mmCIF file of C-alpha atoms and ligand atoms in Angstrom:
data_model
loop_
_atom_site.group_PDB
_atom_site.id
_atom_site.type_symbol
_atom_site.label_atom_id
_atom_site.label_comp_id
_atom_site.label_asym_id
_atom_site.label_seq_id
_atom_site.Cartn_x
_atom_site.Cartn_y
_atom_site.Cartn_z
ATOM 1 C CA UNK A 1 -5.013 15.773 7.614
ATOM 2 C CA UNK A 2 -6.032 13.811 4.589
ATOM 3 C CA UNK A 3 -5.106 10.246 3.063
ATOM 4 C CA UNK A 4 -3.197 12.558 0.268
ATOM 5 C CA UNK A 5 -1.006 13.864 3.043
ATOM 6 C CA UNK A 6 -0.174 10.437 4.670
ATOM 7 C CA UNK A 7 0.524 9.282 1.202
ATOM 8 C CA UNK A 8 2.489 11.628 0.043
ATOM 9 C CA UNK A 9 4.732 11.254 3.291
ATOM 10 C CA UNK A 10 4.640 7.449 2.827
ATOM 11 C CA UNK A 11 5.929 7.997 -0.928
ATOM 12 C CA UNK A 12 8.800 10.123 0.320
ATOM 13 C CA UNK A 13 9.819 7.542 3.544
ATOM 14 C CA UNK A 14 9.712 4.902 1.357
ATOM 15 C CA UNK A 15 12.016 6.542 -1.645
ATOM 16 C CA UNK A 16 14.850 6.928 1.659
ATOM 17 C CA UNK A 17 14.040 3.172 2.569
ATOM 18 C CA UNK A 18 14.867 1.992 -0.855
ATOM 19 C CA UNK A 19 14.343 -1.419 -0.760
ATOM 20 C CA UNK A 20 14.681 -1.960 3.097
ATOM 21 C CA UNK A 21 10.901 -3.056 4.376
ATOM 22 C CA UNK A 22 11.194 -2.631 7.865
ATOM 23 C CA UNK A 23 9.385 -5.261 10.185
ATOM 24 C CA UNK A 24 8.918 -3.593 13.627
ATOM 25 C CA UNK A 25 8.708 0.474 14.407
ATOM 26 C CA UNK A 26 10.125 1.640 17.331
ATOM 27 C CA UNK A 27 8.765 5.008 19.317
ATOM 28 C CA UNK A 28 11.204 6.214 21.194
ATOM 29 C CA UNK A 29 9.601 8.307 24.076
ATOM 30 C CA UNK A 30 11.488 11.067 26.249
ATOM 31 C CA UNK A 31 15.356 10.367 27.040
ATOM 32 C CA UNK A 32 15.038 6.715 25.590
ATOM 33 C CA UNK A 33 16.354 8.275 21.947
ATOM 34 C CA UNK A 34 19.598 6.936 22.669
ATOM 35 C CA UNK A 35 18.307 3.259 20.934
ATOM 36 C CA UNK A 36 19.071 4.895 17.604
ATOM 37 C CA UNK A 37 22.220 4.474 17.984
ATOM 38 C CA UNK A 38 22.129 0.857 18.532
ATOM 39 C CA UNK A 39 20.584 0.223 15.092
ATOM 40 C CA UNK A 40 23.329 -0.762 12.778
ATOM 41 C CA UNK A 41 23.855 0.624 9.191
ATOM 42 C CA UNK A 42 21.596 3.812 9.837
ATOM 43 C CA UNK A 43 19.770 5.722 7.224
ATOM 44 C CA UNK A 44 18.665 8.643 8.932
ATOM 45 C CA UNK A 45 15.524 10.695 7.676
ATOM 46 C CA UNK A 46 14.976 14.327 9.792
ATOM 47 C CA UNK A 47 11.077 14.474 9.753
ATOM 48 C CA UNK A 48 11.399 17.912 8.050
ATOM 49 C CA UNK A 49 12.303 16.076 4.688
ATOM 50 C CA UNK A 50 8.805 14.412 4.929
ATOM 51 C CA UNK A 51 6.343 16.383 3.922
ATOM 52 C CA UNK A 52 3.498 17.290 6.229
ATOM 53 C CA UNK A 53 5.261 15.196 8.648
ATOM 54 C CA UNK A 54 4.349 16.944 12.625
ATOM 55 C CA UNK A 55 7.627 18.229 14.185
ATOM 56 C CA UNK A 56 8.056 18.035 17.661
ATOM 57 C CA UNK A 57 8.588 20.728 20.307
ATOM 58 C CA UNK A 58 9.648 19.033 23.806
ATOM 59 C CA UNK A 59 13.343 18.559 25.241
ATOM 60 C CA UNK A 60 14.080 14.698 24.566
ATOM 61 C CA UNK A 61 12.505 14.188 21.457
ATOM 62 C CA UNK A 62 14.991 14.884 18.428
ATOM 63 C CA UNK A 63 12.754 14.328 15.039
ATOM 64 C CA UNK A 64 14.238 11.856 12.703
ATOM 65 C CA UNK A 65 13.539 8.322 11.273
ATOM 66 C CA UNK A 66 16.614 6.009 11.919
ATOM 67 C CA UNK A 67 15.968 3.020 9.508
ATOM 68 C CA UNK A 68 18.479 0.147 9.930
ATOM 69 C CA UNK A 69 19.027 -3.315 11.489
ATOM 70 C CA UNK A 70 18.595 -4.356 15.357
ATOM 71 C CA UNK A 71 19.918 -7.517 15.714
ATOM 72 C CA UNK A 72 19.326 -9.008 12.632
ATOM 73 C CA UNK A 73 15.839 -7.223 12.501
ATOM 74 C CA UNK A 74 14.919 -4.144 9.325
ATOM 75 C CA UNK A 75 13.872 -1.445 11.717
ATOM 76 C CA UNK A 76 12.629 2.335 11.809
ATOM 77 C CA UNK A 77 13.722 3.993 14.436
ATOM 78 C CA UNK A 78 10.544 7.212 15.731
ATOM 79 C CA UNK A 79 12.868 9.133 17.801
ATOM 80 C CA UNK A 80 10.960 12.595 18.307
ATOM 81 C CA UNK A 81 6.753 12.236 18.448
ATOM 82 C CA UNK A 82 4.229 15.124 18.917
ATOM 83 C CA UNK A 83 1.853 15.244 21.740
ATOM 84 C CA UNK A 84 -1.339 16.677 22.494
ATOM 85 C CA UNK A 85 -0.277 19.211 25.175
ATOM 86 C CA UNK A 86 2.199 20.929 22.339
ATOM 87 C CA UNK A 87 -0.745 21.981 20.643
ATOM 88 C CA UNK A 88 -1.143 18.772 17.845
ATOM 89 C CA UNK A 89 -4.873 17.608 17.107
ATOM 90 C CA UNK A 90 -4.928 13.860 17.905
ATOM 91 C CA UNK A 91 -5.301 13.077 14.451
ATOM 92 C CA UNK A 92 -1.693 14.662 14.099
ATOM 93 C CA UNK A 93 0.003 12.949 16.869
ATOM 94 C CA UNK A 94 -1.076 9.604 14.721
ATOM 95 C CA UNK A 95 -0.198 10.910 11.650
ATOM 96 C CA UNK A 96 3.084 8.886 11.532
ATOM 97 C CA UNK A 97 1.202 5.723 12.420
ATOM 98 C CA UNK A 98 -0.862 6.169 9.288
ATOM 99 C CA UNK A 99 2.536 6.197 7.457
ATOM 100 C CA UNK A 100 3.764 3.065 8.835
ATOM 101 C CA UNK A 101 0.364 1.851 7.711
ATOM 102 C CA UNK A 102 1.076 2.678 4.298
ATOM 103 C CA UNK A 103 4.057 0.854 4.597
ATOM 104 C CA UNK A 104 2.808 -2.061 5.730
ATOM 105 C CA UNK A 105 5.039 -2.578 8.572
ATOM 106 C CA UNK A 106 3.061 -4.828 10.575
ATOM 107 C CA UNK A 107 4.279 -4.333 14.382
ATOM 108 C CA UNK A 108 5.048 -0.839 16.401
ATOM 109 C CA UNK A 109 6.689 -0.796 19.720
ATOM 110 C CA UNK A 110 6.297 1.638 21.771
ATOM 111 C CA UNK A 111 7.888 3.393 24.940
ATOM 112 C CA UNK A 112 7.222 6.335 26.891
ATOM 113 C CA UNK A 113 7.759 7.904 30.340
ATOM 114 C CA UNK A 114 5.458 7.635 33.038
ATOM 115 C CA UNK A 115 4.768 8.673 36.788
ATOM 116 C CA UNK A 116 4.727 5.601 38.905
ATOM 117 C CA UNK A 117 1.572 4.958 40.777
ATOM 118 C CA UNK A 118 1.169 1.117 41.822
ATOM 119 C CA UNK A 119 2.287 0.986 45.380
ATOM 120 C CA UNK A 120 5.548 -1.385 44.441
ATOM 121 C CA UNK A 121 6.637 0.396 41.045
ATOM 122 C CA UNK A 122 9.567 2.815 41.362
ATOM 123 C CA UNK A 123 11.389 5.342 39.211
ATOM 124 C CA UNK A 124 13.681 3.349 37.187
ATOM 125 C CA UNK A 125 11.549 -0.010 36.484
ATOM 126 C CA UNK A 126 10.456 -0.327 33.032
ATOM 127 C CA UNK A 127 6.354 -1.367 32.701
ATOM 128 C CA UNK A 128 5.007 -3.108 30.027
ATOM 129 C CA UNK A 129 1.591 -1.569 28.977
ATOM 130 C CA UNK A 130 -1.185 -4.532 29.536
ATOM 131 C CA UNK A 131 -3.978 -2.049 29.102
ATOM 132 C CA UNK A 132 -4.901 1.571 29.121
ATOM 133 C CA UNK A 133 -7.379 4.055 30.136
ATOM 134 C CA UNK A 134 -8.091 6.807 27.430
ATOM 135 C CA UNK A 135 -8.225 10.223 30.034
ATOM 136 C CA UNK A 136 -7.115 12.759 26.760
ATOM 137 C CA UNK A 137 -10.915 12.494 26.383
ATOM 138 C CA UNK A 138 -10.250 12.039 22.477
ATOM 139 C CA UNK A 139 -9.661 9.970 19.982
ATOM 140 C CA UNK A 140 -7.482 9.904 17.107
ATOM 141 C CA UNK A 141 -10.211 8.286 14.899
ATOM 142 C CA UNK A 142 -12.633 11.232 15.481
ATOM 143 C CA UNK A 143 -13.331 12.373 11.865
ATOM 144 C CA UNK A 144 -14.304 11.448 8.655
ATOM 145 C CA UNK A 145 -13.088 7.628 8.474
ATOM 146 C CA UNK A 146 -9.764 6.734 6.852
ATOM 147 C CA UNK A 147 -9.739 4.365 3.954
ATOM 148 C CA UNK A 148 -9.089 0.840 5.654
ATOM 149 C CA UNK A 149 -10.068 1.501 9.149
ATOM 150 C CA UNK A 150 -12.959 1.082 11.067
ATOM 151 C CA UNK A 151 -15.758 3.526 12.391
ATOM 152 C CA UNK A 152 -16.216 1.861 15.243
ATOM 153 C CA UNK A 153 -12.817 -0.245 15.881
ATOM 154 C CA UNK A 154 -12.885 -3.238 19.037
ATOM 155 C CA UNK A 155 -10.701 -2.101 21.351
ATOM 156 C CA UNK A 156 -9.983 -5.595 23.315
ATOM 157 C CA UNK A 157 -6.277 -6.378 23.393
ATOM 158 C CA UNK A 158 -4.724 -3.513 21.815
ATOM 159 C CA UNK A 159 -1.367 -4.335 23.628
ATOM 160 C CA UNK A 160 -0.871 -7.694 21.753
ATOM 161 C CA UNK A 161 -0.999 -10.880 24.169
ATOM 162 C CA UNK A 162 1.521 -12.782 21.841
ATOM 163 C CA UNK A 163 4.202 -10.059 21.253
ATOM 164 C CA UNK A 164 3.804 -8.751 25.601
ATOM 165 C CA UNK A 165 4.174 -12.570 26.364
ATOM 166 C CA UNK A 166 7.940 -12.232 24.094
ATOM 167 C CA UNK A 167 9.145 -8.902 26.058
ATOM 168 C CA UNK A 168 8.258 -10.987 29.361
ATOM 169 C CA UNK A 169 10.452 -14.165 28.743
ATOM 170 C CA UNK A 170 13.053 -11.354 27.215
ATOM 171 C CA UNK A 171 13.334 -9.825 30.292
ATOM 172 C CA UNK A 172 13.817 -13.072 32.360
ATOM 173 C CA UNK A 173 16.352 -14.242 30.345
ATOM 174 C CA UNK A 174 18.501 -10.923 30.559
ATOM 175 C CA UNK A 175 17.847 -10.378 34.013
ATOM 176 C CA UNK A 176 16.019 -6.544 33.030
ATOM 177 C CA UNK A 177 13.567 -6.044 36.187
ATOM 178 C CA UNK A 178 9.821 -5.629 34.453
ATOM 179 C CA UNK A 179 6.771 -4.434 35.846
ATOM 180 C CA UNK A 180 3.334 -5.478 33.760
ATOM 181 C CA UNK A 181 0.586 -2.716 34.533
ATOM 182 C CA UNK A 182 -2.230 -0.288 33.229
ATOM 183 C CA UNK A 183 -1.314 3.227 32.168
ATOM 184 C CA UNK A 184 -3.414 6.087 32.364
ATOM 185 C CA UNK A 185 -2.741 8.450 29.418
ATOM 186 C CA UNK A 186 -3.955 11.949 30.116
ATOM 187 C CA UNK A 187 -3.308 15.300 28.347
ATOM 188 C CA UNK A 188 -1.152 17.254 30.203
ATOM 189 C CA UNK A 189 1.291 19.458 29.809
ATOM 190 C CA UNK A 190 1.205 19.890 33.722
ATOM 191 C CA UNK A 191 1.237 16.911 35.671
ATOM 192 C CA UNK A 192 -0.793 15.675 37.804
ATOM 193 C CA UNK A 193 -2.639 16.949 41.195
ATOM 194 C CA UNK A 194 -2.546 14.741 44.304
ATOM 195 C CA UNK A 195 -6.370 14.351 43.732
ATOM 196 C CA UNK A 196 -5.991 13.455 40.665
ATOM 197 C CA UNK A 197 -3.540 10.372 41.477
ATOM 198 C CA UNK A 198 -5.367 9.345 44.353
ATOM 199 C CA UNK A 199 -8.332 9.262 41.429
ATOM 200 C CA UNK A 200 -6.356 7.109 38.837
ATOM 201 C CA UNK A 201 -5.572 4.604 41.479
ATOM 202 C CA UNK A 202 -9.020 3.837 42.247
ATOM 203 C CA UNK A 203 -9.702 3.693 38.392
ATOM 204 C CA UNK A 204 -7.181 0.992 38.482
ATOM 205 C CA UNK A 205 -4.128 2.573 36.751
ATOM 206 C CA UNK A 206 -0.659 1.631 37.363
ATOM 207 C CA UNK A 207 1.330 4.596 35.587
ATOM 208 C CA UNK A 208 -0.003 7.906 33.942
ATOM 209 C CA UNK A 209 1.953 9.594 31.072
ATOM 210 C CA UNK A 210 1.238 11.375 28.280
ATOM 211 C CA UNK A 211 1.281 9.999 25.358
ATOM 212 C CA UNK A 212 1.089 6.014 23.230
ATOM 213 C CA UNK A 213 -2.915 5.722 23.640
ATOM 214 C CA UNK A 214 -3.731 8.145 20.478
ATOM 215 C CA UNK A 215 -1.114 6.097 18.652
ATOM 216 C CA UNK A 216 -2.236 2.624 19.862
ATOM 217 C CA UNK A 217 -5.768 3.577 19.040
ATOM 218 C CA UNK A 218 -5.113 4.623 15.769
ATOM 219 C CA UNK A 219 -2.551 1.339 15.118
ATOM 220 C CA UNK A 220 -5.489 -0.741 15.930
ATOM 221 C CA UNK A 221 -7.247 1.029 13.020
ATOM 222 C CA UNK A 222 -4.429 -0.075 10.374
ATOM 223 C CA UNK A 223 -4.029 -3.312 11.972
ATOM 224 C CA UNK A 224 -0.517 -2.735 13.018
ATOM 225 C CA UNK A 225 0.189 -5.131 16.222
ATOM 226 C CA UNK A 226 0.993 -2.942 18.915
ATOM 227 C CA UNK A 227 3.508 -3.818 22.011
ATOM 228 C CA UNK A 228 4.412 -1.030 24.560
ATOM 229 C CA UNK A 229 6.994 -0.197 27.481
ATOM 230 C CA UNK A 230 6.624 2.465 30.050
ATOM 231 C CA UNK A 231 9.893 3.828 31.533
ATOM 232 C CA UNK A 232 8.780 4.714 35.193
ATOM 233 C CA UNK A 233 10.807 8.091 35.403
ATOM 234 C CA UNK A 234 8.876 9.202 39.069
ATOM 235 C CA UNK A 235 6.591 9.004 41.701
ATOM 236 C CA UNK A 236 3.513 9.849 40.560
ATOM 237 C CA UNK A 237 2.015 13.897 42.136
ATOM 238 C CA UNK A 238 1.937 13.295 45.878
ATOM 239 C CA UNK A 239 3.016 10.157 46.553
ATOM 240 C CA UNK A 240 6.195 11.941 48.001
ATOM 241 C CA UNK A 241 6.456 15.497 48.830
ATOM 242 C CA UNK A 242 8.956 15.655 45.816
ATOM 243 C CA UNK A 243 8.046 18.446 43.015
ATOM 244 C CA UNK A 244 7.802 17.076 39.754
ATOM 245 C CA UNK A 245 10.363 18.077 36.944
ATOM 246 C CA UNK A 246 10.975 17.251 33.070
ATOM 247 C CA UNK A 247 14.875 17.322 33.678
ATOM 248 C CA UNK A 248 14.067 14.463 36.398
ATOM 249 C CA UNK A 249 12.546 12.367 34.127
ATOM 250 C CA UNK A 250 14.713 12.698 31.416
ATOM 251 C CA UNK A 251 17.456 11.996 34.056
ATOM 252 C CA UNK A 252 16.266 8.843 35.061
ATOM 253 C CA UNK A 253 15.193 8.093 31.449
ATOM 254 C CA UNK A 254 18.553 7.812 30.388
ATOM 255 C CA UNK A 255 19.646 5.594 33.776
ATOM 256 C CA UNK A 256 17.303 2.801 32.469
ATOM 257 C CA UNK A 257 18.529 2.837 28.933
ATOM 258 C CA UNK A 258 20.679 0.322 29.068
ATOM 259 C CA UNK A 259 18.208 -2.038 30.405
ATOM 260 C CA UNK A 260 15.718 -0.845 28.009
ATOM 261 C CA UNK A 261 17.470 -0.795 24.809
ATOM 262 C CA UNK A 262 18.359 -4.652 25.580
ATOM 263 C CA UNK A 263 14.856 -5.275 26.317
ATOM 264 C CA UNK A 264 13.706 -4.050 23.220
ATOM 265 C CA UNK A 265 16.643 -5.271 21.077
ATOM 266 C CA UNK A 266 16.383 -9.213 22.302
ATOM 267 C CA UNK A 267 12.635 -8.682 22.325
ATOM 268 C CA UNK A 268 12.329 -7.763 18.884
ATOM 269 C CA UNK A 269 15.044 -10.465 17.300
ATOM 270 C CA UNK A 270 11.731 -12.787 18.839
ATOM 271 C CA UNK A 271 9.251 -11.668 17.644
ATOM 272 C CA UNK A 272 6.873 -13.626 15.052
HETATM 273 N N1 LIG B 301 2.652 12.264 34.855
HETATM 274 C C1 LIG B 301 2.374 12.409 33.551
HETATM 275 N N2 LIG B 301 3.275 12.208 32.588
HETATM 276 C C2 LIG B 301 4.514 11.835 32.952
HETATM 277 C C3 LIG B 301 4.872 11.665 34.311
HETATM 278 C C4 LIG B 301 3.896 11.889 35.316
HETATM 279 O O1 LIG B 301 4.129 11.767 36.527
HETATM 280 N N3 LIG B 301 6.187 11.300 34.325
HETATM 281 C C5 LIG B 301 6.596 11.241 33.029
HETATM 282 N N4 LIG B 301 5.583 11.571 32.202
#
């Protein structure tokens, strides 16, 4: 992937933008799509009409931009990202963060879904990402070095203090039950082994998932302020005898929405 193909992507988003400059991104992760339809006057963009633009594979994620208002705010709408375990380079799974580089919109939110390991989070609380530990064992920024970013990028407060202490007093006021925690992003596609669970608690995560890090990583590199939820869609491997199942957390992906889409939606109306 070059700086030709971002641009070229970037020239095409913007020509369907028109003059809409849209302050805050939103990635919609597994079964949380249905926030696309909250964003008022839509313009929606299927990825395959931007060139060179990754197309997902997965159940839950439906490929199109949704550009628009939320609550008085210009938005785009991710709803459909690529992951590592469908086959994408990590440079690829980032490749849309590049655009919104290009673009200069200057926050991304983020949300995914995530096996619950911190002995008091359940399925169906929503956890805002304080930190993260990188187990895909790669980065996003391996490669020759894109124009503007940073060989060697400080990682230190990638989930923004400022915009995480907004989504907090958001969820107060509307009453949405949030969890803080760290997430533990590994590869997949299988999930987890009991060992391996028992293993992330000790390293001090709070959820494991799939997916955000590459994409937080590589925000960092453009400078885009970066603010994430986790949907908690199961107990993580072994901490019930319950088999693990994509239609389970997809199922309880779309209980939370509600609570999640409000979350976002007041969270974003306050941010600075
Ligand atoms: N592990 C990894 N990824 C996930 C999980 C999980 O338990 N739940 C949803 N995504």
């Amino acid at each position: 992937m070059s700086g030709n193909d971002v641009r070229s992507a970037a020239d095409a988003l913007r020509a369907a933008l028109g003059d809409c400059q849209p302050r805050v991104a939103i990635t919609m992760g597994s079964g949380l799509g249905g926030l696309g339809a909250r964003i008022e006057e839509p313009v929606e963009i299927p990825y395959t009409e931007l060139p060179g633009w990754p197309l997902p594979t997965v159940v839950g994620h439906a490929g199109k931009v949704v550009a628009g208002s939320l609550g008085g705010v210009p938005v785009l709408g991710l709803s459909g990202r690529v992951h590592m375990y469908e086959g994408a380079e990590p440079a690829r799974t980032v490749f849309y963060v590049r655009v919104l580089g290009e673009l200069e919109v200057p926050i991304l939110f983020l949300s995914n879904a995530a096996g619950a390991l911190h002995p008091t989070f359940a399925p169906g609380d929503l956890m805002l990402i304080s930190d993260h530990i990188n187990l895909m064992f790669r980065s996003p920024l391996r490669g020759p070095v894109h124009e503007g970013e940073d060989r060697f990028p400080d990682l230190c407060d990638l989930y923004d203090p400022e915009l995480r202490g907004v989504v907090r007093e958001t969820a107060l006021q509307l009453g949405v039950r949030l969890q803080e925690g760290v997430y533990a992003a590994v590869h997949g596609p299988g999930y987890e082994t009991p060992a391996e669970i028992r293993m992330l608690e000790r390293f001090g995560a709070d959820a494991v998932g799939m997916s955000t890090v590459p994409e937080v990583i590589a925000a960092r590199g453009r400078g885009i302020r970066c603010v994430a939820v986790s949907c908690l869609t199961n107990y993580a491997a072994g901490v019930t005898s319950e088999p693990l199942d994509h239609e389970e957390v997809l199922e309880v992906a779309v209980q939370v929405q509600d609570d999640f889409e409000r979350l976002v939606a007041g969270s974003i109306a306050r941010f600075e």
